[in-house]
Amino acid sequence: MKGVISLKVPENFNLLVTLRGQKGETAGEEIVGLEETEMALSRYEGELRVIESDFPNVMMFDLNMDPLEAVNIIKNSPTTVISKVVPVEAVVRTRLDSILEKVIALVSEKVEAGETFRVICDLRGRRYIRSAGELVEAVSEALMERFPITESDEPDWIIQIEVVGDSTGVSVLRPHQVIKKE
């Protein structure tokens, strides 16, 4: 059919795990990372539903359990290659307007007047969003225009944006709800 534009539906995932390793290279980290995640969550989650990613060292999961609980379990589990674990509240198409709309909706539900925030963006794939910095700036400006809240380096809330190609995971979290493992 001529003139028909196909829009890819975003993948549905509620947990994103990044692994240590060389950017653009995999040396078995993904297998070990998957095993570590399975071991940590095996008592709480049946078979893990892994969402395929075109990006090395990025794993996405569609869990039945609360992703915030999964973050805490992984945080307290021994791991060797897991670098970061992010609970994802919503997944949208990777378009600035879709991302802004979802962030604004989540912030309006959670953040109180006078509270502070920080936008953090990890960008994988530059097809729709040119730079993480531009996205962070656009989201920050939109939030400060609409809500009586301010940016801070020590925020009450983290606006976490995980761009993974065509799909973007968005969350509004307390700083302790995203973990980075050393």
Coordinates of N, CA and C in Angstrom, one line a residue:
M1 N 0.8 -1.2 0.0 CA 0.0 0.0 0.0 C 0.9 1.2 0.0
K2 N 0.6 2.1 -0.9 CA 1.4 3.3 -1.0 C 0.9 4.4 0.0
G3 N 1.9 5.0 0.6 CA 1.6 6.1 1.5 C 1.2 5.7 2.9
V4 N 1.2 4.4 3.2 CA 0.9 4.0 4.6 C 2.1 4.0 5.4
I5 N 2.1 4.6 6.6 CA 3.2 4.6 7.5 C 3.0 3.6 8.6
S6 N 4.0 2.8 8.7 CA 3.9 1.7 9.8 C 4.5 2.3 11.0
L7 N 3.8 2.3 12.1 CA 4.3 2.7 13.4 C 4.5 1.5 14.3
K8 N 5.7 1.3 14.7 CA 6.0 0.1 15.5 C 5.5 0.4 16.9
V9 N 4.7 -0.6 17.4 CA 4.2 -0.5 18.8 C 5.4 -0.7 19.8
P10 N 5.5 0.2 20.8 CA 6.6 0.0 21.7 C 6.5 -1.3 22.5
E11 N 7.7 -1.9 22.7 CA 7.8 -3.1 23.5 C 7.3 -2.8 24.9
N12 N 6.6 -3.7 25.5 CA 6.1 -3.5 26.9 C 7.1 -4.1 27.9
F13 N 7.8 -3.3 28.7 CA 8.7 -3.8 29.7 C 8.5 -3.0 31.0
N14 N 8.8 -3.6 32.1 CA 8.7 -2.8 33.4 C 10.0 -2.9 34.2
L15 N 11.0 -3.5 33.7 CA 12.3 -3.5 34.4 C 13.4 -3.5 33.3
L16 N 14.4 -2.6 33.5 CA 15.5 -2.5 32.6 C 16.8 -2.7 33.4
V17 N 17.6 -3.6 32.9 CA 18.9 -3.9 33.5 C 20.0 -3.7 32.6
T18 N 21.0 -2.9 33.0 CA 22.2 -2.7 32.1 C 23.4 -3.5 32.8
L19 N 24.3 -3.9 31.9 CA 25.4 -4.7 32.3 C 26.7 -4.0 32.1
R20 N 27.7 -4.4 32.9 CA 29.0 -3.9 32.7 C 29.6 -4.5 31.4
G21 N 30.5 -3.9 30.8 CA 31.1 -4.4 29.6 C 31.5 -3.3 28.7
Q22 N 32.1 -3.7 27.6 CA 32.6 -2.7 26.6 C 31.4 -2.2 25.8
K23 N 31.3 -0.9 25.6 CA 30.2 -0.4 24.8 C 30.3 -1.0 23.4
G24 N 29.2 -1.6 22.9 CA 29.2 -2.1 21.6 C 29.8 -3.5 21.5
E25 N 30.3 -4.1 22.6 CA 30.8 -5.4 22.5 C 30.2 -6.3 23.6
T26 N 30.0 -7.6 23.3 CA 29.5 -8.5 24.3 C 30.5 -9.6 24.5
A27 N 30.9 -9.9 25.7 CA 31.8 -11.0 25.9 C 31.2 -12.0 26.9
G28 N 29.9 -12.3 26.7 CA 29.2 -13.2 27.6 C 28.5 -12.5 28.7
E29 N 28.6 -11.2 28.8 CA 28.0 -10.5 29.9 C 26.5 -10.7 29.9
E30 N 25.9 -10.7 28.7 CA 24.4 -10.9 28.7 C 24.0 -12.2 29.2
I31 N 24.7 -13.3 28.9 CA 24.3 -14.6 29.5 C 24.5 -14.6 31.0
V32 N 25.6 -14.1 31.5 CA 25.8 -14.0 32.9 C 24.7 -13.1 33.6
G33 N 24.5 -11.9 33.0 CA 23.5 -11.0 33.5 C 22.1 -11.6 33.6
L34 N 21.7 -12.3 32.6 CA 20.4 -13.0 32.5 C 20.4 -14.1 33.7
E35 N 21.5 -14.8 33.8 CA 21.5 -15.8 34.9 C 21.4 -15.2 36.3
E36 N 22.2 -14.1 36.4 CA 22.1 -13.4 37.7 C 20.7 -12.8 38.1
T37 N 20.1 -12.3 37.0 CA 18.7 -11.8 37.2 C 17.8 -12.9 37.6
E38 N 17.9 -14.0 36.8 CA 17.0 -15.2 37.1 C 17.2 -15.7 38.5
M39 N 18.5 -15.9 38.9 CA 18.8 -16.4 40.2 C 18.2 -15.5 41.3
A40 N 18.3 -14.2 41.1 CA 17.9 -13.2 42.1 C 16.3 -13.3 42.3
L41 N 15.6 -13.4 41.1 CA 14.2 -13.3 41.1 C 13.5 -14.6 41.1
S42 N 14.2 -15.7 41.1 CA 13.6 -17.1 40.9 C 12.5 -17.4 41.9
R43 N 12.7 -17.0 43.2 CA 11.8 -17.3 44.2 C 10.5 -16.5 44.1
Y44 N 10.5 -15.4 43.4 CA 9.4 -14.4 43.3 C 8.7 -14.4 42.0
E45 N 9.4 -14.8 40.9 CA 8.9 -14.6 39.6 C 9.0 -16.0 38.9
G46 N 8.0 -16.4 38.1 CA 8.1 -17.6 37.4 C 9.2 -17.5 36.3
E47 N 8.9 -17.9 35.1 CA 9.8 -17.8 34.0 C 9.9 -16.3 33.6
L48 N 11.1 -15.8 33.5 CA 11.3 -14.4 33.1 C 11.0 -14.2 31.7
R49 N 10.2 -13.1 31.4 CA 9.9 -12.7 30.0 C 10.9 -11.6 29.7
V50 N 11.8 -12.0 28.8 CA 12.9 -11.1 28.4 C 12.4 -10.5 27.1
I51 N 12.5 -9.2 27.0 CA 12.2 -8.4 25.8 C 13.5 -8.2 25.0
E52 N 13.5 -8.6 23.8 CA 14.7 -8.5 23.0 C 15.1 -7.0 22.8
S53 N 16.4 -6.8 22.8 CA 17.0 -5.5 22.6 C 18.0 -5.5 21.5
D54 N 18.1 -4.5 20.7 CA 19.1 -4.4 19.7 C 20.4 -3.8 20.2
F55 N 20.4 -3.6 21.5 CA 21.6 -2.9 22.1 C 22.3 -3.8 23.1
P56 N 23.6 -4.0 22.9 CA 24.4 -4.8 23.8 C 24.3 -4.4 25.2
N57 N 24.3 -5.3 26.1 CA 24.4 -5.1 27.6 C 23.2 -4.3 28.1
V58 N 22.0 -4.4 27.4 CA 20.8 -3.9 27.9 C 19.8 -5.0 27.8
M59 N 19.2 -5.3 29.0 CA 18.1 -6.3 29.1 C 16.9 -5.7 29.6
M60 N 15.7 -6.1 29.0 CA 14.4 -5.6 29.4 C 13.6 -6.8 29.8
F61 N 12.8 -6.6 30.8 CA 11.9 -7.7 31.3 C 10.5 -7.2 31.5
D62 N 9.6 -8.1 31.2 CA 8.1 -7.8 31.5 C 7.8 -8.7 32.7
L63 N 7.8 -8.2 33.9 CA 7.6 -9.0 35.1 C 6.2 -9.0 35.6
N64 N 5.8 -10.0 36.2 CA 4.5 -10.1 36.9 C 4.6 -9.4 38.2
M65 N 5.7 -9.5 38.9 CA 5.9 -8.9 40.2 C 6.1 -7.4 40.1
D66 N 6.0 -6.7 41.2 CA 6.2 -5.3 41.3 C 7.7 -5.0 41.0
P67 N 8.0 -4.2 39.9 CA 9.4 -4.0 39.5 C 10.2 -3.3 40.6
L68 N 9.5 -2.5 41.5 CA 10.2 -1.9 42.6 C 10.7 -2.9 43.6
E69 N 9.9 -4.0 43.8 CA 10.4 -5.1 44.6 C 11.5 -5.8 44.0
A70 N 11.5 -6.0 42.7 CA 12.5 -6.7 41.9 C 13.8 -5.9 42.1
V71 N 13.8 -4.6 42.0 CA 15.0 -3.7 42.2 C 15.6 -4.0 43.5
N72 N 14.8 -4.0 44.6 CA 15.3 -4.3 45.9 C 16.0 -5.7 46.1
I73 N 15.3 -6.7 45.4 CA 15.8 -8.0 45.5 C 17.2 -8.1 44.8
I74 N 17.3 -7.5 43.6 CA 18.5 -7.5 42.8 C 19.6 -6.7 43.6
K75 N 19.2 -5.6 44.2 CA 20.2 -4.8 44.9 C 20.8 -5.6 46.0
N76 N 20.1 -6.5 46.7 CA 20.6 -7.3 47.8 C 21.1 -8.6 47.4
S77 N 21.2 -8.9 46.1 CA 21.7 -10.2 45.6 C 23.2 -10.0 45.1
P78 N 24.0 -11.1 45.2 CA 25.3 -11.0 44.7 C 25.3 -11.1 43.2
T79 N 25.9 -10.1 42.6 CA 26.0 -10.0 41.1 C 27.4 -9.6 40.7
T80 N 27.8 -9.9 39.5 CA 29.1 -9.6 39.0 C 29.0 -8.6 37.8
V81 N 28.0 -8.8 36.9 CA 28.0 -8.0 35.7 C 26.8 -6.9 35.7
I82 N 25.9 -7.0 36.6 CA 24.7 -6.1 36.6 C 25.3 -4.7 37.1
S83 N 25.0 -3.7 36.3 CA 25.5 -2.4 36.5 C 24.4 -1.5 37.1
K84 N 23.2 -1.5 36.5 CA 22.1 -0.6 36.8 C 20.8 -1.4 36.7
V85 N 19.8 -1.1 37.6 CA 18.5 -1.7 37.5 C 17.5 -0.6 37.7
V86 N 16.6 -0.5 36.7 CA 15.6 0.6 36.7 C 14.2 0.0 36.6
P87 N 13.3 0.3 37.6 CA 11.9 0.0 37.4 C 11.3 0.9 36.4
V88 N 10.5 0.4 35.5 CA 9.9 1.3 34.5 C 8.4 1.3 34.7
E89 N 7.8 2.5 34.8 CA 6.4 2.7 35.1 C 5.6 2.7 33.8
A90 N 6.1 3.2 32.7 CA 5.4 3.3 31.5 C 6.3 3.2 30.3
V91 N 5.8 2.7 29.2 CA 6.6 2.6 28.0 C 5.8 3.3 26.9
V92 N 6.5 4.2 26.2 CA 5.9 5.0 25.1 C 6.8 4.9 23.9
R93 N 6.3 5.3 22.7 CA 7.1 5.4 21.5 C 8.1 6.5 21.7
T94 N 9.3 6.3 21.1 CA 10.4 7.2 21.3 C 10.1 8.5 20.4
R95 N 9.3 9.3 20.9 CA 9.0 10.6 20.3 C 8.9 11.6 21.4
L96 N 9.5 12.8 21.2 CA 9.5 13.8 22.3 C 8.1 14.1 22.8
D97 N 7.1 14.2 22.0 CA 5.7 14.6 22.5 C 5.2 13.4 23.3
S98 N 5.4 12.2 22.9 CA 4.9 11.0 23.7 C 5.6 11.0 25.1
I99 N 6.9 11.2 25.1 CA 7.7 11.2 26.3 C 7.2 12.3 27.3
L100 N 7.1 13.5 26.7 CA 6.7 14.6 27.6 C 5.3 14.4 28.2
E101 N 4.4 13.9 27.3 CA 3.0 13.6 27.8 C 3.0 12.6 29.0
K102 N 3.8 11.6 28.8 CA 3.8 10.5 29.9 C 4.5 11.1 31.2
V103 N 5.6 11.8 31.0 CA 6.3 12.3 32.2 C 5.4 13.3 32.9
I104 N 4.7 14.2 32.2 CA 3.8 15.1 32.8 C 2.7 14.4 33.6
A105 N 2.2 13.4 33.0 CA 1.1 12.6 33.7 C 1.6 12.0 34.9
L106 N 2.8 11.4 34.9 CA 3.3 10.7 36.1 C 3.7 11.7 37.2
V107 N 4.3 12.8 36.8 CA 4.7 13.9 37.7 C 3.4 14.4 38.4
S108 N 2.4 14.7 37.6 CA 1.1 15.2 38.2 C 0.5 14.3 39.3
E109 N 0.8 13.0 39.1 CA 0.2 12.0 40.1 C 1.1 11.9 41.4
K110 N 2.4 12.2 41.3 CA 3.3 11.9 42.4 C 3.9 13.1 43.1
V111 N 4.4 14.1 42.3 CA 5.2 15.1 42.8 C 4.4 16.3 43.4
E112 N 4.7 16.7 44.6 CA 4.0 17.8 45.3 C 4.7 19.1 45.0
A113 N 3.9 20.2 45.1 CA 4.5 21.5 45.0 C 5.6 21.7 45.9
G114 N 6.7 22.4 45.4 CA 7.8 22.7 46.3 C 8.9 21.6 46.3
E115 N 8.6 20.4 45.7 CA 9.5 19.3 45.7 C 10.5 19.5 44.5
T116 N 11.6 18.8 44.6 CA 12.7 19.0 43.6 C 12.8 17.7 42.7
F117 N 13.4 17.9 41.5 CA 13.5 16.8 40.6 C 14.8 16.9 39.9
R118 N 15.2 15.8 39.3 CA 16.3 15.7 38.4 C 16.0 14.8 37.2
V119 N 16.2 15.2 36.0 CA 15.9 14.3 34.8 C 17.2 13.6 34.5
I120 N 17.1 12.3 34.3 CA 18.2 11.5 33.9 C 17.8 10.7 32.7
C121 N 18.6 10.7 31.6 CA 18.2 10.1 30.4 C 19.4 9.2 29.9
D122 N 19.1 8.0 29.6 CA 20.1 7.1 28.9 C 19.5 6.9 27.5
L123 N 20.3 7.3 26.5 CA 19.9 7.2 25.1 C 20.6 6.1 24.4
R124 N 19.8 5.2 23.9 CA 20.4 4.1 23.1 C 19.7 4.2 21.7
G125 N 20.4 4.6 20.7 CA 19.8 4.8 19.4 C 19.4 6.2 19.2
R126 N 19.8 6.8 18.1 CA 19.6 8.3 17.9 C 18.6 8.5 16.7
R127 N 17.8 7.6 16.4 CA 16.9 7.7 15.3 C 15.9 8.8 15.5
Y128 N 15.3 8.9 16.7 CA 14.2 9.9 17.0 C 14.7 11.0 17.9
I129 N 15.6 10.8 18.8 CA 16.1 11.8 19.7 C 17.5 12.0 19.5
R130 N 18.0 13.2 19.2 CA 19.4 13.4 18.8 C 20.3 13.3 20.0
S131 N 20.0 13.9 21.1 CA 20.9 13.8 22.2 C 20.1 13.7 23.6
A132 N 20.8 13.0 24.5 CA 20.2 12.9 25.8 C 20.1 14.3 26.5
G133 N 21.1 15.2 26.2 CA 21.0 16.5 26.8 C 19.8 17.3 26.3
E134 N 19.5 17.2 25.0 CA 18.4 18.0 24.5 C 17.1 17.4 25.1
L135 N 17.0 16.1 25.3 CA 15.8 15.6 25.9 C 15.6 16.0 27.4
V136 N 16.7 15.9 28.1 CA 16.7 16.3 29.5 C 16.3 17.8 29.6
E137 N 16.8 18.6 28.8 CA 16.5 20.1 28.8 C 15.0 20.3 28.5
A138 N 14.5 19.6 27.5 CA 13.1 19.8 27.1 C 12.1 19.3 28.2
V139 N 12.4 18.2 28.8 CA 11.6 17.7 29.9 C 11.7 18.6 31.1
S140 N 12.9 19.0 31.5 CA 13.0 19.9 32.6 C 12.2 21.2 32.4
E141 N 12.4 21.8 31.3 CA 11.7 23.1 31.0 C 10.2 22.9 31.0
A142 N 9.7 21.8 30.4 CA 8.2 21.5 30.4 C 7.7 21.3 31.8
L143 N 8.5 20.6 32.7 CA 8.0 20.4 34.1 C 8.0 21.7 34.9
M144 N 9.0 22.5 34.7 CA 9.1 23.8 35.5 C 8.0 24.8 35.0
E145 N 7.6 24.7 33.7 CA 6.5 25.6 33.2 C 5.2 25.2 33.8
R146 N 5.0 23.9 34.0 CA 3.7 23.4 34.4 C 3.4 23.2 35.9
F147 N 4.5 23.0 36.6 CA 4.4 22.6 38.0 C 5.3 23.5 38.9
P148 N 4.9 23.8 40.1 CA 5.8 24.6 41.0 C 6.9 23.7 41.7
I149 N 7.7 23.2 40.8 CA 8.8 22.3 41.2 C 10.1 22.8 40.6
T150 N 11.3 22.5 41.2 CA 12.5 22.9 40.7 C 13.5 21.8 40.5
E151 N 14.5 22.0 39.6 CA 15.6 21.1 39.4 C 16.6 21.1 40.6
S152 N 17.2 20.0 40.9 CA 18.2 19.9 41.9 C 19.2 18.8 41.7
D153 N 20.4 18.9 42.2 CA 21.4 17.9 42.1 C 21.1 16.8 43.2
E154 N 20.4 17.2 44.2 CA 20.0 16.3 45.3 C 18.5 16.3 45.4
P155 N 17.8 15.7 44.4 CA 16.4 15.8 44.2 C 15.5 14.9 45.2
D156 N 14.3 15.3 45.3 CA 13.3 14.5 45.9 C 12.9 13.4 45.0
W157 N 12.9 13.7 43.7 CA 12.4 12.7 42.6 C 13.4 12.7 41.5
I158 N 13.5 11.5 40.9 CA 14.3 11.3 39.7 C 13.3 11.0 38.6
I159 N 13.4 11.7 37.5 CA 12.6 11.5 36.3 C 13.6 10.6 35.4
Q160 N 13.4 9.3 35.4 CA 14.3 8.4 34.7 C 13.7 8.1 33.3
I161 N 14.5 8.4 32.3 CA 14.0 8.2 30.9 C 15.0 7.2 30.2
E162 N 14.6 6.1 29.8 CA 15.4 5.0 29.2 C 15.0 4.8 27.8
V163 N 15.7 5.5 26.9 CA 15.4 5.3 25.4 C 16.2 4.1 24.9
V164 N 15.4 3.1 24.4 CA 15.9 1.9 23.8 C 15.4 1.8 22.4
G165 N 16.0 2.5 21.5 CA 15.5 2.4 20.1 C 14.1 3.0 20.0
D166 N 13.2 2.2 19.5 CA 11.8 2.7 19.2 C 11.0 2.9 20.5
S167 N 11.4 2.3 21.6 CA 10.7 2.3 22.9 C 11.4 3.1 23.9
T168 N 10.6 3.8 24.7 CA 11.2 4.6 25.8 C 10.5 4.2 27.1
G169 N 11.3 3.8 28.1 CA 10.7 3.6 29.4 C 10.8 4.9 30.3
V170 N 9.7 5.2 31.0 CA 9.7 6.4 31.7 C 9.2 6.1 33.2
S171 N 9.9 6.7 34.1 CA 9.6 6.5 35.5 C 9.8 7.8 36.3
V172 N 9.0 8.0 37.3 CA 9.2 9.1 38.3 C 9.4 8.3 39.6
L173 N 10.6 8.4 40.1 CA 11.1 7.6 41.2 C 11.8 8.4 42.3
R174 N 11.8 7.8 43.5 CA 12.6 8.4 44.6 C 14.1 8.0 44.2
P175 N 15.1 8.7 44.6 CA 16.4 8.4 44.3 C 16.9 7.0 44.6
H176 N 16.4 6.5 45.7 CA 16.8 5.1 46.1 C 16.2 4.0 45.3
Q177 N 15.2 4.3 44.5 CA 14.5 3.3 43.7 C 15.2 2.9 42.4
V178 N 16.3 3.6 42.0 CA 17.1 3.2 40.9 C 18.4 2.8 41.5
I179 N 18.9 1.6 41.1 CA 20.1 1.2 41.8 C 21.3 1.1 40.7
K180 N 22.4 1.5 41.2 CA 23.6 1.3 40.4 C 24.5 0.5 41.3
K181 N 25.0 -0.6 40.8 CA 25.8 -1.5 41.6 C 27.3 -1.2 41.3
E182 N 28.1 -1.3 42.3 CA 29.5 -1.0 42.1 C 30.3 -2.3 41.7

